[in-house]
PDB file of C-alpha atoms in Angstrom:
ATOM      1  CA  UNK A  10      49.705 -80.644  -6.028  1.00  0.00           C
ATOM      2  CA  UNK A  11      47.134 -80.421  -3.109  1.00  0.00           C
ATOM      3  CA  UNK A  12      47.826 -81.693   0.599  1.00  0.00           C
ATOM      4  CA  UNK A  13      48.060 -85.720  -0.401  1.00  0.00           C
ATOM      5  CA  UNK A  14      46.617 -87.816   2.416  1.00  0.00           C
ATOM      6  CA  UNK A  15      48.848 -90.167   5.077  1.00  0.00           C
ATOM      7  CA  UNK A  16      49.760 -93.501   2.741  1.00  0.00           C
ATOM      8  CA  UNK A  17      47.659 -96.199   5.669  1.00  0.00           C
ATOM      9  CA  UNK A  18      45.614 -98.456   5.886  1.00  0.00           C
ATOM     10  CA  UNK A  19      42.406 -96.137   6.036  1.00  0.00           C
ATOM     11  CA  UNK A  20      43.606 -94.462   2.724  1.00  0.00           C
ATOM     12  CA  UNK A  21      43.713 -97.390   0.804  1.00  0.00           C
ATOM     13  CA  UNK A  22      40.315 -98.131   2.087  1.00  0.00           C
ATOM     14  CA  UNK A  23      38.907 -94.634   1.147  1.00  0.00           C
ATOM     15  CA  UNK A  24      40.406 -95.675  -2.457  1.00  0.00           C
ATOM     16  CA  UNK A  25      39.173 -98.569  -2.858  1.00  0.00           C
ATOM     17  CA  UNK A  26      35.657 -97.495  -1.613  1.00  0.00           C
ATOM     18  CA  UNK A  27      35.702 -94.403  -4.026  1.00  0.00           C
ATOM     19  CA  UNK A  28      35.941 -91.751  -1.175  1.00  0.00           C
ATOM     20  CA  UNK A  29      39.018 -90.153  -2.519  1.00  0.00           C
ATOM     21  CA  UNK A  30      39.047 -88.471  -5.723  1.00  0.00           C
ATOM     22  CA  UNK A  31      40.547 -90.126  -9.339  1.00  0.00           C
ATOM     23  CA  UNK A  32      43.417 -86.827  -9.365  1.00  0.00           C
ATOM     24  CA  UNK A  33      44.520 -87.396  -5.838  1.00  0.00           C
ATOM     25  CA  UNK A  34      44.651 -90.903  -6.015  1.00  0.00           C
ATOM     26  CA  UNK A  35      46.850 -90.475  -9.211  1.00  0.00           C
ATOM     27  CA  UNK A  36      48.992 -87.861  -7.289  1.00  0.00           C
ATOM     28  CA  UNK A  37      49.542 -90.607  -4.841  1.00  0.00           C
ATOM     29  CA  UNK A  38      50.957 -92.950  -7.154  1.00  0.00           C
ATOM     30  CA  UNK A  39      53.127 -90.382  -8.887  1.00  0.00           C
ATOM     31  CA  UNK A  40      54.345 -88.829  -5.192  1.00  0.00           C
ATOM     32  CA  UNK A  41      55.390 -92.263  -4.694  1.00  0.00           C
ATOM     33  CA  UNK A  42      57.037 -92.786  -7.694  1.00  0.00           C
ATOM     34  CA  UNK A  43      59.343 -90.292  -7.371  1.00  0.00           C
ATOM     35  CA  UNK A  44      57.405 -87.455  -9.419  1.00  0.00           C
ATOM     36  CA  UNK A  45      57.304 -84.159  -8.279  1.00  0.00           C
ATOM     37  CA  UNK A  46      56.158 -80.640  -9.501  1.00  0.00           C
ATOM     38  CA  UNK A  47      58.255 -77.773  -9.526  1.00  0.00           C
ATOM     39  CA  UNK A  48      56.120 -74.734  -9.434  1.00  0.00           C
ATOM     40  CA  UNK A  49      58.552 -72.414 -10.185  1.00  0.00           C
ATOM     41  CA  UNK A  50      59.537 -73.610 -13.012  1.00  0.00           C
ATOM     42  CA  UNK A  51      55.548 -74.705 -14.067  1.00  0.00           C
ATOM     43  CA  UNK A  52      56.339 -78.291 -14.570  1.00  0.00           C
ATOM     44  CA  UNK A  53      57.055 -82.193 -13.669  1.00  0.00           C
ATOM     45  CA  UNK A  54      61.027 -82.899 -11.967  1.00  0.00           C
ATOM     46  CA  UNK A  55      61.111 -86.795 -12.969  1.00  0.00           C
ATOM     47  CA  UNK A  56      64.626 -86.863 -11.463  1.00  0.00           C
ATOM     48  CA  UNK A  57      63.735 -88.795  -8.781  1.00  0.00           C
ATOM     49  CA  UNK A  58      62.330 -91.172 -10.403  1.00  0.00           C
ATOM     50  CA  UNK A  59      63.086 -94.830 -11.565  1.00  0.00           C
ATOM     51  CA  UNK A  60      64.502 -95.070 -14.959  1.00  0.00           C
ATOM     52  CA  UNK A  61      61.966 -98.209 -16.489  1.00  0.00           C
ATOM     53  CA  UNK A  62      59.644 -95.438 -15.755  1.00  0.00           C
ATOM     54  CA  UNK A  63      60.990 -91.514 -16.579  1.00  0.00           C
ATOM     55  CA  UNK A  64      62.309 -93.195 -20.330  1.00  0.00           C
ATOM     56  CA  UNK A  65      58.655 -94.207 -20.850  1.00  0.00           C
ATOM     57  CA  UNK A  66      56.609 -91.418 -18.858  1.00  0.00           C
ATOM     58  CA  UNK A  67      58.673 -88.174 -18.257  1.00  0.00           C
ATOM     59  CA  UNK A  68      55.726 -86.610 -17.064  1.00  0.00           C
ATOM     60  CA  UNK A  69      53.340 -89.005 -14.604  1.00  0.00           C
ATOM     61  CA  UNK A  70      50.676 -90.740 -16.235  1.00  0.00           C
ATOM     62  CA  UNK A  71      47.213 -90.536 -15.775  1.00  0.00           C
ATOM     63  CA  UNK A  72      46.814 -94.749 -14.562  1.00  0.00           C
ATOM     64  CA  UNK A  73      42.592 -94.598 -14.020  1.00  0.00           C
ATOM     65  CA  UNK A  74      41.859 -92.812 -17.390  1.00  0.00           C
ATOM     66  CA  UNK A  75      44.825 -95.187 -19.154  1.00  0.00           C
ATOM     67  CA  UNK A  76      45.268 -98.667 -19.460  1.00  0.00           C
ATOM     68  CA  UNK A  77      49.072 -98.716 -20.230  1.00  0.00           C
ATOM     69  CA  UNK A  78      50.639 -97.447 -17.216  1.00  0.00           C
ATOM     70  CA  UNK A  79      48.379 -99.144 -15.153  1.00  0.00           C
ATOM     71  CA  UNK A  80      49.360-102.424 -17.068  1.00  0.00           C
ATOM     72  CA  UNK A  81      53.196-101.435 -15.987  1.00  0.00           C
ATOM     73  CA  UNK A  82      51.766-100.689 -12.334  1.00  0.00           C
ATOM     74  CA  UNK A  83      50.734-104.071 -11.950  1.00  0.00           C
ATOM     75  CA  UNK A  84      53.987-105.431 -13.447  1.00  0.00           C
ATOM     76  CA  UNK A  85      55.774-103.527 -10.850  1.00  0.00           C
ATOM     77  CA  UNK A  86      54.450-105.061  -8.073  1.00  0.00           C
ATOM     78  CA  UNK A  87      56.286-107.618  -6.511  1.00  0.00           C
ATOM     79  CA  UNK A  88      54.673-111.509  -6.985  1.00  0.00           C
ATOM     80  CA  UNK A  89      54.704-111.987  -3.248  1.00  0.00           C
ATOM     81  CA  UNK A  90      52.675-108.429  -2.656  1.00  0.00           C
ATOM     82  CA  UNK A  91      49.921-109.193  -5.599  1.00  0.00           C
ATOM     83  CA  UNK A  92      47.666-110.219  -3.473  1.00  0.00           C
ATOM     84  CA  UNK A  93      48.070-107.969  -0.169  1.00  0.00           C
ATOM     85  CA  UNK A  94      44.860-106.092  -0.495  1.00  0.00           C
ATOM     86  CA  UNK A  95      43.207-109.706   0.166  1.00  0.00           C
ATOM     87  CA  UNK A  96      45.620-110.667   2.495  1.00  0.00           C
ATOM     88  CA  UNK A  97      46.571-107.989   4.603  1.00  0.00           C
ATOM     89  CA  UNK A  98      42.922-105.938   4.086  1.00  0.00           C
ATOM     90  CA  UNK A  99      40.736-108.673   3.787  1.00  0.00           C
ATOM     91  CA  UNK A 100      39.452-106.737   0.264  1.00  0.00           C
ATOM     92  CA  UNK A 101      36.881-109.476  -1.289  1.00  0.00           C
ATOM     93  CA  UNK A 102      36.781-107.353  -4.583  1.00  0.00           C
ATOM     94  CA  UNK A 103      34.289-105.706  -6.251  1.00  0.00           C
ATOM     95  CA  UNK A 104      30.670-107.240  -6.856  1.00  0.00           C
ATOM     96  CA  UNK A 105      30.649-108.598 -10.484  1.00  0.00           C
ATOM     97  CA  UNK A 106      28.328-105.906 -12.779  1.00  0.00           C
ATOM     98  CA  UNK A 107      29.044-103.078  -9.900  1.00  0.00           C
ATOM     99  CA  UNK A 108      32.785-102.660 -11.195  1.00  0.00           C
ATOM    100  CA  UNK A 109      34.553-101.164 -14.278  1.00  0.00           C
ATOM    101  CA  UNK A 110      37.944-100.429 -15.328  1.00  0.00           C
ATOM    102  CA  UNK A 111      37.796 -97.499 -13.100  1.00  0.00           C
ATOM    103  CA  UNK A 112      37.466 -99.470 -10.242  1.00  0.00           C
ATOM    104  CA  UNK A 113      40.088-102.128 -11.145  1.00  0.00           C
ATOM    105  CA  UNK A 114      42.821 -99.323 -12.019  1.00  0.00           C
ATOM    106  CA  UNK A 115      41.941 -97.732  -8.585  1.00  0.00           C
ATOM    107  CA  UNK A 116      42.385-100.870  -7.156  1.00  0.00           C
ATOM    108  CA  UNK A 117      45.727-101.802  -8.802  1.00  0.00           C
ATOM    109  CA  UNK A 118      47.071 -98.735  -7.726  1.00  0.00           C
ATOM    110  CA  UNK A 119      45.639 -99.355  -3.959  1.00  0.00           C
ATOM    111  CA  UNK A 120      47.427-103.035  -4.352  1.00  0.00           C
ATOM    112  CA  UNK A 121      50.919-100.499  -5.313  1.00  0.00           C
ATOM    113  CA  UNK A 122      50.833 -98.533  -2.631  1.00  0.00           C
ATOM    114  CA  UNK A 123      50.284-100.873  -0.034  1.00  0.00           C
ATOM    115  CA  UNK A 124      53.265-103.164  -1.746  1.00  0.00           C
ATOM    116  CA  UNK A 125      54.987 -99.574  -1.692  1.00  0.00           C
ATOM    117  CA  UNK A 126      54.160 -99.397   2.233  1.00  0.00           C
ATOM    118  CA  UNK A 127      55.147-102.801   2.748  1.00  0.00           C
ATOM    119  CA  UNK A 128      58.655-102.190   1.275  1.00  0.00           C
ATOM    120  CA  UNK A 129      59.045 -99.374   2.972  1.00  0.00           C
ATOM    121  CA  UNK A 130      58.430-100.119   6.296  1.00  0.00           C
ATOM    122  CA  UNK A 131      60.158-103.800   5.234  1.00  0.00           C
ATOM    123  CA  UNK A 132      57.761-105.954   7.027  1.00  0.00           C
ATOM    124  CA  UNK A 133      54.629-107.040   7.406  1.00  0.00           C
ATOM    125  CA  UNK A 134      51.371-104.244   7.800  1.00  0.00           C
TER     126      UNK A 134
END
């Protein structure tokens, strides 16, 4: 995998305003889901990551081009954090006839990582 950019604010920004590409925003998710790619041996190490998910996708899914794993993104997300990107980012949403599923599986996976960066730092962004 290329250089990933710094999980922040700003990034979730540049992926929710379509500034980062549809792979790297993927390889965020997976990165953060424990997936990682072992070169030498030319493919995915799901060791690392969390059993609900390696039984159902031992290799990372692709969430923008698939509903499915984006439907068990969401799921993951804890009911207190489903509504940070409007809370802590002040994110209004997209601008009805301007949006697709594209856009709403980018921004379920923006609304992941920033619960992700909310549980990892345990406290408020």
């Amino acid at each position: 995998m290329s250089e990933l950019p710094a999980l922040n604010n700003e990034t979730i920004w540049a992926i929710l305003n379509e500034e980062i590409e549809d792979t790297t925003v993927n390889q965020l998710v997976w990165h953060y889901l424990g997936y990682r790619y072992d070169e030498a041996a030319g493919k995915w190490d799901a060791s690392a990551v969390a059993v609900e998910w390696r039984d159902e996708y031992p290799e990372p899914p692709d969430f923008i081009a698939n509903r499915p794993p984006t439907v068990k993104l969401t799921r993951s997300i804890p009911s207190e954090n489903k509504q940070l990107l409007k809370e802590q980012l002040g994110f209004k949403g997209y601008k009805v006839g301007e949006f697709g599923p594209r856009q709403t599986r980018r921004a379920t996976m923006a609304n992941w990582l920033l619960s992700y960066m909310k549980g990892a730092k345990g406290e408020e962004l």
